[in-house]
């Protein structure tokens, strides 16, 4: 809120706006400040003379800047008009916030009228202190400008949030804390001012005095003034003129200048412009977030430059000391060069930090101001300023996109000292500005003893050759599509072990890896052939050489299914053998059954809705929203029989969680089963239904409570999906003829929390039933 304060202050007086009016250029001024900067113009420039000559068609005529310059030749700020009898040349003045403004041509006559109602001099001209545009007032004077009710409301809320204690409004010097408020006068008094200015006698004796806090509440609850038409002061705005982009009343449509213009309902345009401003703020919010991250990057660069500078100086001193006295004289000169480079880099980065900080503060202030404007419920007042705010938001967003979030300086000191010349050449010693380029890294070697497959996942490990002297900055792992197609990048980074999930069962994949550094990319490693499991009805036979437990491989979803995740690999292994080709290795899964069929998996945070909250190694799930949100399992099934369970850890207010299976592209922001990508059972505390493509079937009595267990049985051999509650089948077979690739799925809201249990065998009674069938 503090950063928004600049948006709430008048550019002339530097204080919060008081009775702000909106100029045609969309900027605001206090009524009193607007009157103070009025300047009289020659008779020939008046609106009446322009209308008589047929050259003016607008109520407010902008001055011809070629005929009447607003700028002095020696100053780029505001100047005063010269050569007018009614406005003698007067030096410019500055407002508290640094904007140059015109002083009043003559002291305003004493009057008891408000600034808006007091008469203005004939042929008056006003100049916007922000955009320097000038215009000549018509006969209505300052009354012709609409009042910014929205800005008044924002200022009221801001001042109420900042005021710790209410102050007396009549104290002349240091205001004392108010003790009462008069509801009729709408004024806060301290005790001395109340006795002096509001005695309890005469007409004032009937006024009601309340405590200041109660008075603040009554002020806040008092109805906001309704904006009225500037041309017909007794009429409220009822429509919006699309051509003029301003609210109008019904008299303007019948007899005014808007009679032939296109108009729309005030409420509809209010909602439309609020929506446009909100959409514009979304883009600006992203820019502000990037700017904050960029500032963190710049501040880290300062520290990194400091560290690099210390390290570089140490190396330089060590080399210079080795050359004894002759090098010591040269050492001081070289250190000066380093320090100069150091200070230059710091200056550039700090200047950029300062510039970006100021711009971010302005952006944040504009955002907070716009958010407060959106909260206003006055359509007319909002539409008076919405177009200008939308333009400002787009303009500010464009300013962030013109390379402002790119560092102007690197953290490296690209200098190296050449100490090979002889001592007699030491005085010619200088920095080599460009470091010598290093060769590309060596081709990485696949570590076959650490490579394995499990179900539809594959883990690969690699290393640099033992005698390699060129370091690698990272590695690129590529995998084909399982059908002999083109290779695709599935991982780029510094890790040397990666697990790829979401592959197709019973498929053959080719994998390869290469290293890279700043110089270039190495050759590809030998191609490794991977064979995924046929189904989950078997365990794997493992090799005797173990994968070191302290090395956790990077776990990545297949590029054909999902996104990147970091998790430990499953403990299963596979064996491999060499094929006849010298450039290919083969890795196969052993499918000899050793135990009951199991499939291990967890929930996938990469594909889950953003409101989903995962814990317990991604096995426990809940939600931050009251609406249903969907999360999928990490493993997809296309064949075999699979069974998993979910226990209800928390169940409040009788929600309807849904359990089942879904495609990868299922809708994540609605209940499971609402579209044709999911097959689910949703259940409350009394009964359940099956649902697919928003079709509800088979209502069955029996619900869930805290501690209940829901079982899901996906039999892709028989193409059926069946559900269980507390080890009892819930209703008939839920769905038949299910084919394709399915992922375990759950939808829930914040009133539910469930925990996933995998690696479970198929229930005995179902196995016996299936064998009989």
XYZ file of C-alpha atoms in Angstrom:
773
model
C 0.000 0.000 0.000
C 2.863 2.415 0.736
C 4.140 2.163 -2.847
C 0.707 3.259 -4.080
C 0.948 6.601 -2.257
C 2.496 8.377 -5.274
C -0.636 7.560 -7.288
C -2.791 9.324 -4.692
C -0.968 12.675 -4.523
C -1.672 15.793 -6.564
C 1.211 16.736 -8.911
C 0.747 20.421 -7.985
C 0.444 20.534 -4.197
C 2.116 17.193 -3.463
C -0.629 16.268 -0.968
C -3.434 13.747 -1.228
C -6.054 14.743 -3.775
C -8.904 16.851 -2.426
C -12.023 16.843 -4.569
C -10.064 15.564 -7.594
C -11.251 16.346 -11.105
C -10.387 14.458 -14.295
C -8.805 16.429 -17.140
C -9.465 15.368 -20.754
C -5.928 13.927 -20.827
C -7.028 11.468 -18.063
C -4.781 13.017 -15.389
C -6.166 14.319 -12.091
C -5.907 17.586 -10.179
C -7.320 18.967 -6.947
C -10.046 21.508 -7.639
C -8.190 24.144 -5.653
C -4.897 23.370 -7.439
C -6.623 23.508 -10.810
C -7.910 26.972 -9.997
C -4.460 28.094 -8.824
C -2.772 27.237 -12.124
C -5.381 28.868 -14.376
C -3.956 31.375 -16.867
C -5.909 33.863 -18.946
C -5.557 33.721 -22.739
C -6.122 36.369 -25.433
C -9.675 36.976 -26.592
C -8.858 35.444 -29.983
C -8.093 32.091 -28.323
C -11.385 31.842 -26.435
C -13.849 29.034 -27.192
C -16.468 31.584 -28.223
C -14.229 33.119 -30.885
C -13.245 29.683 -32.144
C -16.852 28.564 -32.424
C -17.694 31.791 -34.220
C -14.951 31.140 -36.759
C -16.009 27.491 -37.114
C -12.612 26.129 -36.052
C -13.608 24.567 -32.753
C -15.837 21.562 -32.214
C -14.777 20.402 -28.760
C -15.951 21.659 -25.395
C -12.314 21.894 -24.375
C -9.935 23.193 -27.015
C -6.277 22.284 -26.812
C -3.980 25.216 -27.523
C -1.987 25.374 -30.712
C 1.506 24.806 -29.385
C 2.989 26.426 -32.511
C 1.228 29.671 -31.691
C 1.623 29.581 -27.925
C 4.540 27.602 -26.496
C 4.160 26.080 -23.068
C 7.895 25.772 -22.606
C 10.532 28.391 -22.068
C 13.642 28.158 -24.213
C 15.905 27.710 -21.219
C 13.848 25.193 -19.284
C 12.013 21.993 -20.205
C 9.464 22.485 -17.418
C 6.391 24.653 -17.422
C 6.747 28.295 -18.299
C 4.333 31.205 -18.112
C 2.671 32.847 -21.033
C 4.396 35.966 -22.239
C 2.988 38.953 -24.096
C -0.515 38.879 -22.525
C -1.877 41.835 -20.728
C -3.919 39.556 -18.528
C -1.073 37.190 -17.728
C 2.245 38.996 -17.258
C 5.421 36.981 -17.483
C 6.133 35.421 -14.100
C 8.910 33.038 -13.016
C 7.950 29.376 -12.769
C 7.394 27.704 -9.425
C 7.799 24.075 -8.372
C 5.266 21.955 -6.517
C 6.431 19.797 -3.569
C 6.938 16.833 -5.897
C 9.098 18.775 -8.360
C 6.536 19.552 -11.094
C 6.759 23.087 -12.480
C 3.421 24.905 -12.378
C 2.072 28.377 -13.145
C 1.568 30.701 -10.217
C -1.835 32.385 -10.213
C -1.891 35.432 -12.468
C -3.483 37.447 -9.673
C -4.695 36.656 -6.154
C -8.100 35.025 -6.300
C -10.859 37.260 -4.985
C -12.147 36.517 -1.512
C -15.179 34.298 -1.759
C -17.131 31.877 0.349
C -17.829 29.580 -2.599
C -16.057 26.274 -3.125
C -13.286 26.139 -5.747
C -15.627 24.422 -8.168
C -18.396 27.017 -7.787
C -16.256 30.152 -7.567
C -16.176 32.122 -10.853
C -13.082 31.743 -12.992
C -11.540 34.533 -15.091
C -12.808 34.895 -18.615
C -10.879 32.984 -21.304
C -9.026 30.874 -18.722
C -6.555 28.219 -19.765
C -5.303 25.264 -17.715
C -2.192 23.197 -18.380
C -1.803 19.605 -17.179
C 1.299 19.477 -14.960
C 2.048 15.898 -16.055
C 1.604 15.668 -19.840
C 1.989 19.458 -20.543
C -1.197 19.595 -22.615
C -3.155 22.831 -22.355
C -6.812 23.573 -22.933
C -9.114 26.558 -22.774
C -12.098 26.371 -20.411
C -15.604 27.030 -21.641
C -18.317 28.925 -19.756
C -18.730 26.135 -17.218
C -15.195 26.615 -15.926
C -13.950 23.912 -13.597
C -17.501 22.555 -13.236
C -17.110 21.117 -16.728
C -14.616 18.524 -15.507
C -15.982 15.272 -14.014
C -15.092 14.456 -10.431
C -13.046 11.343 -9.739
C -15.179 9.605 -7.112
C -13.189 6.381 -7.425
C -9.942 8.135 -6.546
C -11.627 9.772 -3.535
C -12.737 6.374 -2.287
C -9.268 4.868 -2.679
C -7.717 7.798 -0.789
C -10.262 7.438 2.024
C -9.450 3.756 2.464
C -5.721 4.424 2.293
C -5.856 7.171 4.917
C -8.025 5.033 7.192
C -5.526 2.179 6.958
C -2.613 4.524 7.769
C -4.212 6.513 10.570
C -3.343 4.964 13.933
C -5.324 7.576 15.907
C -7.885 10.094 14.710
C -6.729 13.698 15.007
C -8.676 16.875 15.614
C -9.550 18.647 12.382
C -9.610 22.170 13.837
C -6.250 22.373 15.660
C -4.136 25.008 13.907
C -0.615 23.687 14.592
C 0.001 20.212 15.998
C -3.358 18.389 15.845
C -4.337 16.727 19.086
C -6.044 13.373 19.336
C -9.767 13.655 18.721
C -12.143 12.812 21.563
C -15.532 13.171 19.835
C -17.093 13.452 16.397
C -20.203 15.419 15.504
C -22.376 13.354 13.176
C -24.177 16.466 11.847
C -21.007 18.540 11.249
C -18.960 15.484 10.213
C -15.947 16.905 12.076
C -13.568 15.380 14.650
C -12.863 17.595 17.721
C -10.412 17.509 20.579
C -11.762 18.778 23.933
C -10.442 22.402 23.634
C -11.696 22.796 20.055
C -15.066 21.270 20.939
C -15.602 23.799 23.747
C -14.430 26.661 21.531
C -16.066 25.775 18.196
C -18.933 23.467 19.127
C -20.479 24.665 22.404
C -23.410 22.609 23.737
C -25.938 25.392 23.400
C -28.199 26.949 20.815
C -28.688 24.983 17.581
C -25.535 22.966 18.286
C -27.070 21.475 21.419
C -29.158 19.137 19.255
C -26.109 17.711 17.452
C -25.107 14.162 18.331
C -21.513 13.657 19.503
C -20.064 10.131 19.266
C -16.641 8.590 20.028
C -14.084 8.928 17.190
C -14.003 5.206 16.421
C -17.790 5.107 16.037
C -17.582 8.194 13.867
C -15.050 6.536 11.590
C -17.375 3.550 11.154
C -20.353 5.776 10.392
C -18.280 7.630 7.817
C -17.253 4.408 6.194
C -20.847 3.166 6.088
C -22.250 6.416 4.699
C -23.410 6.106 1.084
C -20.958 7.249 -1.554
C -21.914 10.246 -3.627
C -23.230 9.367 -7.051
C -21.481 10.949 -10.024
C -23.667 13.330 -11.980
C -23.463 14.488 -15.574
C -21.174 17.487 -16.153
C -23.584 18.908 -18.771
C -26.782 18.216 -16.781
C -25.847 18.494 -13.132
C -29.183 17.185 -11.838
C -28.974 13.940 -13.813
C -27.078 10.789 -12.878
C -25.061 8.841 -15.432
C -27.130 6.038 -16.913
C -25.367 4.997 -20.176
C -21.865 4.860 -21.653
C -20.934 6.561 -24.933
C -18.646 4.209 -26.872
C -17.445 6.893 -29.275
C -16.544 9.478 -26.601
C -15.554 6.825 -24.016
C -17.391 8.493 -21.163
C -20.568 8.007 -19.078
C -23.588 10.086 -20.103
C -27.113 10.740 -18.842
C -30.365 10.276 -20.716
C -30.631 14.021 -21.540
C -27.259 13.816 -23.316
C -28.751 11.093 -25.493
C -31.954 13.003 -26.246
C -30.728 16.541 -26.779
C -26.967 16.646 -26.263
C -23.953 15.970 -28.428
C -24.170 12.196 -27.791
C -27.589 11.799 -29.412
C -26.166 10.182 -32.575
C -23.414 8.176 -30.853
C -23.372 4.486 -30.045
C -24.195 3.914 -26.367
C -24.217 0.833 -24.160
C -25.502 -0.051 -20.714
C -23.440 1.456 -17.920
C -23.308 -1.778 -15.892
C -22.218 -3.914 -18.853
C -19.396 -1.555 -19.796
C -18.376 -1.316 -16.136
C -17.954 -5.090 -15.952
C -16.217 -5.190 -19.360
C -13.657 -2.545 -18.410
C -13.059 -4.170 -15.029
C -12.364 -7.428 -16.828
C -9.993 -5.697 -19.271
C -8.129 -3.992 -16.437
C -7.849 -7.273 -14.531
C -6.464 -9.032 -17.604
C -3.969 -6.245 -18.157
C -2.915 -6.480 -14.510
C -2.215 -10.184 -14.892
C 0.453 -9.469 -17.497
C 1.897 -6.631 -15.446
C 1.935 -8.840 -12.352
C 4.037 -11.386 -14.230
C 6.454 -8.621 -15.207
C 6.669 -7.444 -11.611
C 7.382 -10.986 -10.460
C 10.127 -11.301 -13.068
C 11.518 -7.967 -11.964
C 11.694 -9.106 -8.335
C 13.504 -12.251 -9.378
C 15.781 -10.158 -11.554
C 16.621 -7.906 -8.605
C 17.563 -10.968 -6.573
C 19.784 -12.058 -9.450
C 21.463 -8.661 -9.577
C 22.065 -8.623 -5.834
C 23.579 -12.084 -6.079
C 25.784 -10.798 -8.869
C 27.173 -8.147 -6.522
C 28.238 -10.832 -4.068
C 29.587 -13.019 -6.843
C 31.578 -10.138 -8.288
C 33.019 -9.494 -4.837
C 34.020 -13.126 -4.476
C 35.441 -13.354 -7.989
C 37.350 -10.166 -7.415
C 38.953 -11.502 -4.221
C 39.845 -14.771 -5.934
C 41.299 -13.005 -8.948
C 43.346 -10.636 -6.811
C 44.770 -13.573 -4.863
C 45.893 -15.300 -8.053
C 47.379 -12.098 -9.354
C 49.323 -11.437 -6.143
C 50.653 -15.007 -6.101
C 51.952 -14.712 -9.669
C 53.462 -11.273 -9.136
C 55.233 -12.273 -5.884
C 56.911 -15.131 -7.733
C 58.691 -12.601 -9.936
C 60.250 -10.897 -6.821
C 61.137 -7.186 -6.951
C 60.771 -6.645 -10.676
C 57.227 -7.980 -10.614
C 56.271 -5.998 -7.499
C 56.469 -2.702 -9.404
C 54.291 -4.120 -12.155
C 51.976 -5.780 -9.634
C 50.615 -2.472 -8.361
C 49.683 -1.433 -11.884
C 47.949 -4.726 -12.614
C 46.036 -4.612 -9.343
C 44.844 -1.171 -10.227
C 43.496 -2.592 -13.489
C 41.632 -5.325 -11.647
C 40.220 -2.915 -9.079
C 39.092 -0.613 -11.843
C 37.320 -3.489 -13.575
C 35.856 -4.533 -10.234
C 34.488 -1.061 -9.505
C 33.196 -0.709 -13.042
C 31.261 -3.962 -12.820
C 29.850 -3.064 -9.412
C 28.860 0.394 -10.591
C 27.064 -0.967 -13.649
C 25.203 -3.622 -11.636
C 24.318 -1.245 -8.787
C 23.094 1.380 -11.225
C 20.913 -1.245 -12.844
C 19.637 -2.356 -9.430
C 18.749 1.227 -8.566
C 17.019 1.802 -11.904
C 15.111 -1.476 -11.726
C 14.107 -0.864 -8.094
C 12.585 2.510 -8.932
C 10.733 1.081 -11.913
C 9.492 -1.874 -9.860
C 8.253 0.428 -7.099
C 6.340 2.475 -9.664
C 4.945 -0.681 -11.233
C 3.897 -2.097 -7.872
C 2.296 1.203 -6.921
C 0.323 1.267 -10.161
C -0.761 -2.341 -9.608
C -1.972 -1.691 -6.064
C -3.780 1.445 -7.190
C -5.495 -0.449 -10.013
C -6.507 -3.241 -7.632
C -8.060 -0.698 -5.301
C -9.858 0.923 -8.247
C -11.273 -2.460 -9.241
C -12.803 -2.791 -5.761
C -14.918 0.328 -6.339
C -18.610 -0.203 -6.906
C -19.234 3.072 -8.727
C -19.530 2.144 -12.435
C -19.575 5.727 -13.607
C -16.540 6.754 -11.635
C -14.672 3.613 -12.664
C -15.361 4.075 -16.370
C -14.070 7.629 -16.197
C -10.571 6.382 -15.462
C -10.535 2.768 -16.683
C -9.314 3.504 -20.222
C -6.427 5.573 -18.964
C -5.459 2.923 -16.404
C -5.591 0.150 -19.020
C -3.313 2.175 -21.297
C -0.927 2.840 -18.409
C -0.819 -0.829 -17.462
C -0.066 -1.886 -21.064
C 2.545 0.853 -21.420
C 4.237 -0.150 -18.161
C 4.213 -3.790 -19.209
C 5.810 -2.894 -22.566
C 8.528 -0.963 -20.757
C 9.468 -4.097 -18.823
C 9.747 -6.073 -22.038
C 12.415 -3.978 -23.784
C 15.485 -5.787 -22.464
C 15.220 -4.284 -18.993
C 15.469 -7.696 -17.322
C 18.847 -8.582 -18.824
C 22.039 -7.953 -16.813
C 24.253 -5.310 -18.347
C 27.368 -6.822 -16.853
C 28.738 -10.335 -16.369
C 30.207 -11.569 -13.099
C 33.310 -13.108 -14.633
C 36.637 -11.312 -14.852
C 37.727 -12.307 -18.332
C 41.384 -11.594 -17.623
C 44.338 -13.946 -17.372
C 47.951 -13.220 -16.549
C 50.680 -14.414 -18.920
C 53.805 -15.016 -16.769
C 55.860 -16.927 -19.345
C 58.086 -14.086 -20.651
C 61.580 -13.620 -19.231
C 62.365 -11.124 -16.472
C 63.743 -8.565 -18.930
C 60.320 -8.497 -20.622
C 58.462 -7.980 -17.382
C 57.723 -4.313 -18.045
C 55.747 -5.325 -21.140
C 53.618 -7.764 -19.113
C 49.873 -7.088 -19.483
C 46.526 -8.796 -19.146
C 45.287 -11.102 -21.847
C 41.728 -9.837 -22.294
C 40.228 -13.010 -23.700
C 40.727 -16.354 -22.001
C 41.954 -19.149 -24.191
C 39.079 -21.397 -25.281
C 39.077 -24.950 -24.033
C 38.273 -28.010 -26.163
C 34.927 -29.783 -26.063
C 34.463 -32.446 -23.345
C 35.079 -36.100 -23.980
C 32.277 -38.478 -24.936
C 30.507 -39.759 -21.779
C 30.438 -43.489 -20.976
C 27.212 -45.270 -20.017
C 27.600 -47.171 -16.722
C 25.837 -50.410 -17.568
C 25.957 -51.748 -14.014
C 23.762 -48.860 -12.857
C 21.274 -48.871 -15.747
C 17.954 -50.647 -15.222
C 14.281 -50.765 -16.200
C 11.236 -51.248 -13.958
C 7.659 -51.526 -15.226
C 7.405 -48.598 -17.668
C 10.383 -46.691 -16.204
C 14.055 -46.707 -17.187
C 17.073 -45.496 -15.188
C 20.287 -44.544 -16.981
C 23.671 -43.594 -15.536
C 26.815 -42.262 -17.198
C 30.223 -40.726 -16.385
C 33.168 -38.942 -17.976
C 36.119 -41.056 -19.176
C 38.683 -41.564 -16.362
C 41.525 -39.802 -18.230
C 39.434 -36.837 -19.421
C 40.971 -33.455 -18.496
C 38.258 -31.251 -19.976
C 35.377 -30.699 -17.542
C 31.777 -30.971 -18.732
C 29.237 -28.335 -17.682
C 26.276 -30.621 -18.291
C 24.797 -33.525 -20.193
C 22.002 -34.076 -22.705
C 20.069 -37.366 -22.556
C 18.049 -38.308 -25.634
C 15.426 -41.020 -26.141
C 13.473 -42.091 -29.192
C 9.696 -42.663 -29.207
C 9.814 -46.447 -28.810
C 8.963 -47.028 -32.477
C 12.322 -46.252 -34.032
C 11.461 -42.575 -34.545
C 13.573 -39.474 -34.013
C 15.483 -38.869 -30.785
C 14.175 -36.237 -28.369
C 15.845 -34.520 -25.432
C 14.468 -35.842 -22.125
C 17.018 -34.295 -19.761
C 19.549 -31.431 -19.813
C 21.585 -30.755 -16.669
C 24.588 -31.539 -14.493
C 23.340 -34.844 -13.005
C 24.822 -38.147 -14.210
C 21.810 -40.370 -13.437
C 18.244 -39.993 -14.688
C 15.062 -42.058 -14.406
C 12.521 -41.655 -17.221
C 8.913 -42.484 -16.254
C 5.761 -42.830 -18.318
C 7.180 -45.062 -21.070
C 4.960 -47.536 -22.886
C 4.872 -51.107 -21.604
C 6.431 -53.830 -23.761
C 8.283 -51.331 -25.924
C 11.888 -50.947 -27.086
C 13.609 -47.561 -26.668
C 17.028 -46.297 -27.804
C 18.923 -43.942 -25.497
C 22.121 -41.937 -25.866
C 23.891 -39.133 -24.019
C 26.397 -36.381 -24.836
C 28.312 -33.786 -22.787
C 28.668 -30.046 -23.346
C 30.563 -26.982 -22.106
C 30.980 -23.378 -23.285
C 33.093 -24.481 -26.231
C 30.708 -27.025 -27.708
C 29.147 -30.487 -27.539
C 30.849 -33.883 -27.428
C 30.096 -36.890 -29.576
C 27.173 -39.141 -28.627
C 27.785 -42.139 -26.425
C 27.049 -45.639 -27.606
C 23.339 -46.258 -28.068
C 21.634 -48.224 -25.287
C 18.587 -50.341 -26.167
C 15.945 -50.477 -23.402
C 13.121 -53.017 -23.173
C 10.233 -52.123 -20.818
C 8.160 -54.784 -19.030
C 5.320 -56.560 -20.795
C 3.023 -56.107 -17.799
C 3.185 -55.959 -13.996
C 2.465 -59.665 -13.490
C 6.143 -60.291 -12.757
C 9.073 -59.071 -10.740
C 12.488 -58.383 -12.211
C 15.601 -60.480 -11.932
C 18.509 -58.281 -10.820
C 22.220 -58.306 -11.368
C 24.619 -58.875 -8.480
C 26.217 -55.428 -8.755
C 24.157 -52.876 -6.738
C 23.458 -49.229 -7.456
C 25.089 -47.097 -4.703
C 22.347 -46.074 -2.291
C 23.765 -42.605 -1.750
C 23.260 -41.707 -5.423
C 19.681 -40.656 -6.069
C 18.964 -40.530 -9.802
C 17.102 -37.685 -11.394
C 13.568 -38.897 -12.118
C 12.017 -37.584 -15.302
C 8.718 -38.302 -17.001
C 8.858 -39.380 -20.619
C 8.523 -36.471 -23.093
C 5.578 -38.357 -24.511
C 3.595 -38.165 -21.265
C 4.454 -35.666 -18.541
C 6.986 -33.387 -16.833
C 10.194 -33.340 -14.773
C 10.319 -34.609 -11.179
C 13.136 -35.354 -8.715
C 12.648 -38.619 -6.807
C 14.638 -41.704 -5.834
C 14.492 -44.542 -8.310
C 12.639 -47.777 -7.610
C 14.889 -50.534 -6.235
C 14.317 -52.978 -9.111
C 17.122 -53.832 -11.567
C 17.435 -55.480 -14.965
C 20.222 -57.330 -16.702
C 21.841 -56.426 -20.014
C 23.886 -58.058 -22.749
C 25.973 -56.854 -25.674
C 24.549 -57.072 -29.169
C 26.646 -57.823 -32.199
C 26.941 -54.149 -33.179
C 29.976 -52.505 -31.538
C 28.004 -49.284 -31.038
C 24.895 -50.689 -29.386
C 24.150 -52.084 -25.966
C 20.950 -53.952 -25.057
C 19.044 -53.804 -21.778
C 16.148 -56.225 -21.142
C 13.722 -56.856 -18.329
C 13.493 -60.360 -16.967
C 9.864 -61.402 -16.810
C 10.140 -64.591 -14.798
C 7.560 -64.407 -12.035
C 8.949 -64.611 -8.527
C 6.149 -63.151 -6.346
C 2.642 -61.734 -6.631
C 2.139 -58.957 -9.214
C 2.662 -55.438 -7.912
C 3.017 -51.920 -9.345
C 4.587 -49.093 -7.304
C 3.806 -45.470 -8.040
C 2.984 -42.124 -6.422
C 1.004 -39.024 -7.357
C 2.508 -36.821 -10.072
C 3.009 -33.189 -8.913
C 4.046 -32.132 -12.398
C 0.659 -32.784 -14.001
C -1.510 -31.965 -10.970
C -3.660 -28.850 -10.665
C -1.896 -25.921 -9.003
C -4.299 -26.085 -6.007
C -3.289 -29.666 -5.208
C -1.116 -30.096 -2.064
C 1.105 -33.201 -1.917
C 3.094 -34.587 1.019
C 4.498 -37.857 2.354
C 6.695 -38.407 -0.747
C 3.729 -37.524 -2.989
C 1.553 -40.297 -1.494
C -0.796 -38.043 0.534
C -2.926 -35.456 -1.231
C -5.344 -32.679 -0.310
C -6.354 -29.353 -1.862
C -6.307 -25.643 -1.026
C -9.551 -24.873 -2.902
C -13.196 -25.490 -2.084
C -13.630 -26.610 -5.729
C -12.739 -30.096 -6.921
C -9.216 -30.478 -8.325
C -7.644 -33.499 -10.073
C -4.294 -35.237 -9.495
C -2.968 -38.213 -11.492
C -0.618 -41.057 -10.653
C 2.886 -41.104 -12.103
C 2.492 -44.477 -13.856
C 0.165 -45.244 -16.747
C -1.278 -48.702 -17.493
C -2.228 -50.128 -20.882
C -2.385 -53.859 -20.092
C -2.488 -56.241 -17.124
C -4.431 -56.226 -13.841
C -3.696 -53.413 -11.346
C -5.058 -52.711 -7.879
C -4.440 -49.790 -5.500
C -6.137 -48.349 -2.432
C -6.691 -44.942 -0.872
C -7.397 -44.318 2.804
C -9.406 -41.283 3.929
C -7.288 -39.306 6.417
C -9.686 -36.371 6.780
C -13.342 -35.958 5.784
C -15.162 -32.726 6.754
C -18.564 -31.270 5.787
C -19.621 -34.270 3.636
C -17.759 -33.531 0.361
C -17.872 -35.759 -2.744
C -14.346 -37.001 -3.590
C -13.995 -39.056 -6.758
C -11.655 -41.998 -7.460
C -10.856 -43.789 -10.700
C -8.669 -43.573 -13.810
C -8.145 -40.937 -16.483
C -6.242 -39.999 -19.599
C -3.249 -37.686 -19.309
C -5.201 -34.748 -20.836
C -8.164 -34.964 -18.429
C -9.626 -31.670 -17.166
C -7.922 -30.815 -13.862
C -10.320 -28.131 -12.522
C -13.599 -30.117 -12.324
C -14.752 -33.292 -10.599
C -13.293 -36.481 -12.018
C -15.705 -37.947 -14.576
C -17.145 -34.645 -15.791
C -15.476 -35.078 -19.200
C -14.908 -38.042 -21.518
C -11.302 -38.452 -20.347
C -12.086 -39.968 -16.924
C -13.959 -42.957 -15.448
C -14.716 -42.507 -11.753
C -16.806 -43.256 -8.686
C -17.742 -40.253 -6.551
C -19.005 -40.883 -3.040
C -20.308 -38.982 -0.011
C -21.076 -40.172 3.514
C -24.217 -42.116 2.440
C -24.027 -43.316 -1.166
C -21.976 -43.409 -4.363
C -22.403 -42.993 -8.139
C -20.365 -43.944 -11.187
C -19.658 -41.095 -13.622
C -18.135 -40.751 -17.096
C -18.628 -37.860 -19.517
C -20.907 -36.189 -16.913
C -23.284 -39.181 -16.973
C -24.281 -40.474 -13.495
C -25.224 -44.152 -13.127
C -25.683 -46.931 -10.557
C -26.492 -45.123 -7.348
C -25.380 -47.428 -4.544
C -25.997 -47.115 -0.804
C -22.955 -46.974 1.468
C -20.566 -44.054 1.833
C -17.255 -43.125 3.409
C -16.061 -41.553 6.633
C -12.671 -40.778 8.115
C -10.572 -43.941 8.063
C -12.457 -45.574 5.173
C -10.527 -47.431 2.451
C -11.378 -47.132 -1.253
C -10.020 -49.784 -3.617
C -9.674 -49.374 -7.386
C -9.267 -52.465 -9.598
C -8.312 -51.891 -13.237
C -8.423 -55.148 -15.208
C -7.180 -54.354 -18.688
C -7.216 -58.036 -19.657
C -11.006 -58.084 -19.199
C -11.305 -54.310 -19.954
C -13.219 -53.572 -16.715
C -13.000 -51.086 -13.838
C -14.352 -52.029 -10.388
C -14.493 -50.141 -7.061
C -14.386 -51.289 -3.427
C -15.152 -49.608 -0.095
C -13.705 -51.209 3.040
C -12.885 -54.469 1.145
C -16.467 -54.809 -0.179
C -17.313 -54.326 -3.829
C -19.301 -51.104 -4.283
C -22.080 -51.804 -6.773
C -21.656 -53.793 -9.995
C -18.695 -53.550 -12.354
C -18.487 -49.827 -12.897
C -17.215 -49.642 -16.473
C -16.591 -52.125 -19.266
C -14.754 -51.978 -22.591
C -12.053 -49.676 -21.208
C -9.041 -49.649 -23.544
C -5.927 -47.536 -23.923
C -3.474 -45.892 -21.531
C -4.922 -45.007 -18.109
C -3.473 -43.163 -15.107
C -4.777 -43.548 -11.539
C -6.710 -40.375 -10.664
C -8.387 -38.622 -7.721
C -10.437 -35.426 -7.459
C -11.072 -33.718 -4.110
C -11.356 -30.356 -2.379
C -9.920 -28.893 0.817
C -12.322 -30.864 3.028
C -10.726 -34.205 2.101
C -7.272 -35.732 2.500
C -6.381 -39.221 1.244
C -3.251 -41.378 1.202
C -2.313 -43.680 -1.688
C -1.216 -47.297 -1.118
C 0.403 -49.121 -4.045
C 2.327 -52.334 -4.577
C -0.774 -54.262 -3.498
C -1.752 -57.681 -4.887
C -5.110 -58.185 -6.549
C -7.739 -59.212 -3.910
C -7.969 -63.011 -3.501
C -11.694 -63.226 -4.139
C -11.303 -61.360 -7.428
C -8.389 -63.565 -8.516
C -10.426 -66.705 -7.845
C -13.430 -65.226 -9.677
C -11.245 -64.310 -12.657
C -9.748 -67.828 -12.807
C -13.235 -69.361 -12.818
C -14.318 -66.999 -15.575
